[in-house]
Coordinates of C-alpha atoms in Angstrom, one line a residue:
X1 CA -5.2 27.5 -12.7
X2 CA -8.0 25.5 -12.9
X3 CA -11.3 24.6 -10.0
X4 CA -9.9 21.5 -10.1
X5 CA -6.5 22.0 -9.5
X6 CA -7.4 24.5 -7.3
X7 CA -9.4 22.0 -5.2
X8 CA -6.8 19.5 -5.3
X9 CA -4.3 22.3 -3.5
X10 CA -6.7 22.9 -0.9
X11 CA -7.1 19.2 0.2
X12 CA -3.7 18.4 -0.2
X13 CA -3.2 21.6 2.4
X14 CA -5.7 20.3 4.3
X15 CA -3.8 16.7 4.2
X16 CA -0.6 18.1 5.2
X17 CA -2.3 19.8 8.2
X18 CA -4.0 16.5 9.2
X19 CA -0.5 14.8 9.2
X20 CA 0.9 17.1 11.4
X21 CA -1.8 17.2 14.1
X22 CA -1.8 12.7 13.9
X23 CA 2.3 13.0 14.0
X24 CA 1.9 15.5 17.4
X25 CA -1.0 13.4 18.5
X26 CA 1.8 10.6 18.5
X27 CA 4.8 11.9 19.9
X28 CA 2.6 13.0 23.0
X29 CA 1.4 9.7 23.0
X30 CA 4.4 8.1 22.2
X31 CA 5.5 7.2 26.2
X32 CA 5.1 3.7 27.4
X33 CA 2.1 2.9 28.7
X34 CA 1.6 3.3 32.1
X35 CA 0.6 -0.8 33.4
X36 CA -1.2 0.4 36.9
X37 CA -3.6 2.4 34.0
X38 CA -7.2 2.2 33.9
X39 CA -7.3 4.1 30.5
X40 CA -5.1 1.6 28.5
X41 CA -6.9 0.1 26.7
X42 CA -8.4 3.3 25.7
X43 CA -5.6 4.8 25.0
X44 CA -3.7 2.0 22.6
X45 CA -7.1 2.0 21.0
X46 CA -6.9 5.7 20.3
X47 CA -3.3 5.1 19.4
X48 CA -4.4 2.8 17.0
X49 CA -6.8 4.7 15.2
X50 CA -4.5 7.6 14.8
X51 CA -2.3 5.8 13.1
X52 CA -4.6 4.4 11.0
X53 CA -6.1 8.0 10.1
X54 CA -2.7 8.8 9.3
X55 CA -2.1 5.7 7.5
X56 CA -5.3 6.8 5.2
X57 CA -4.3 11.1 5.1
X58 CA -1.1 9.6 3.5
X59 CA -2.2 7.6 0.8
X60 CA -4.9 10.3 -0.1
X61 CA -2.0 12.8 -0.1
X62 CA 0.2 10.8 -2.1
X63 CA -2.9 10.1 -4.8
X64 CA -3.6 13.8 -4.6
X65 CA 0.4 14.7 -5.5
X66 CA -0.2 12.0 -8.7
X67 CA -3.1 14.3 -9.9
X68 CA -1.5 17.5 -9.1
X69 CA 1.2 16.3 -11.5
X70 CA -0.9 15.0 -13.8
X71 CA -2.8 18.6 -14.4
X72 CA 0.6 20.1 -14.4
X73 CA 1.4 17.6 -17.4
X74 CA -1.5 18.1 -19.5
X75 CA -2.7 14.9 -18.7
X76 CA -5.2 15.6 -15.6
X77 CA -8.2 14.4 -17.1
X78 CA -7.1 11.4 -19.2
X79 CA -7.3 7.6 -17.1
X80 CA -3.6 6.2 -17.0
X81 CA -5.3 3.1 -17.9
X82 CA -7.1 3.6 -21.6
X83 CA -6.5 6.8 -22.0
X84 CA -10.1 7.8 -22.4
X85 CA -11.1 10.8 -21.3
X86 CA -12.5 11.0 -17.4
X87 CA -16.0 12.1 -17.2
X88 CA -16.7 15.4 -15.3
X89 CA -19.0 13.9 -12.7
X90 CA -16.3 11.5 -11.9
X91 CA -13.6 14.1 -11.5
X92 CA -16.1 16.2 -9.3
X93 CA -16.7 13.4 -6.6
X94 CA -13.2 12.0 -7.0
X95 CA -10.7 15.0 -7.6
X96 CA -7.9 13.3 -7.1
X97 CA -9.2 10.5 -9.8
X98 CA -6.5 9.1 -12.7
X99 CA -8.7 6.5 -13.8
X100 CA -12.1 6.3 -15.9
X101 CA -14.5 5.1 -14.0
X102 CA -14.6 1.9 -16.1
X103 CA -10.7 1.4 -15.3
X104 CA -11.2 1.8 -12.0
X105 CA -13.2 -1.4 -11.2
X106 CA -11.3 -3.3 -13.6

C-alpha cells in the first residue's frame, strides 16, 4: 500500500469521525428552539455552521472515496481530464487530487 493511499485512509477515517460528531451535534440540537431564549441566535448560528462543516466533511469524503478508487484502479496518479500524469507536489498538498493541476483551473 502506498504513503499516499495510506494518507488518503487516514483522512477519510478522520472524515467519517467528523460526520459523526456534526450528526450528534445535530440531533442534540435538533429540538425547537426555545422563543423566551436569549441564546437563539447563537444557537441557530451554531446550527448553521455545523451543518455547513458537515456540508464540506462530505464532499471531501466523497472526493477522497474517488481517489481511493482511483489508486485501487491503477489510475491514482493520472488527471481524469488529459490523462497526463499528476505531479508529485500536487498530489502531496492535494491527496485526494484527480486532476493535473492545469485541468483543474480549466
Amino acid at each position: 500500500m502506498s504513503d499516499r493511499q495510506q494518507q488518503l485512509e487516514r483522512l477519510r477515517d478522520e472524515l467519517k469521525e467528523r460526520l459523526e460528531r456534526y450528526r450528534a451535534h445535530r440531533q442534540r440540537a435538533g429540538g425547537p428552539v426555545d422563543k423566551d431564549m436569549e441564546d437563539q441566535p447563537l444557537q441557530t448560528r451554531d446550527d448553521e455552521v455545523v451543518a455547513s462543516l458537515e456540508a464540506e466533511a462530505e464532499e471531501e469524503l466523497s472526493q477522497v472515496r474517488h481517489a481511493l478508487a482511483r489508486i485501487r484502479e491503477g489510475q491514482g496518479d493520472i488527471c481524469e481530464r488529459c490523462g497526463e500524469v499528476i505531479d508529485a507536489g500536487r498530489l502531496g498538498a492535494v491527496p485526494y487530487a484527480t486532476l493535473c493541476r492545469d485541468c483543474s483551473t480549466a
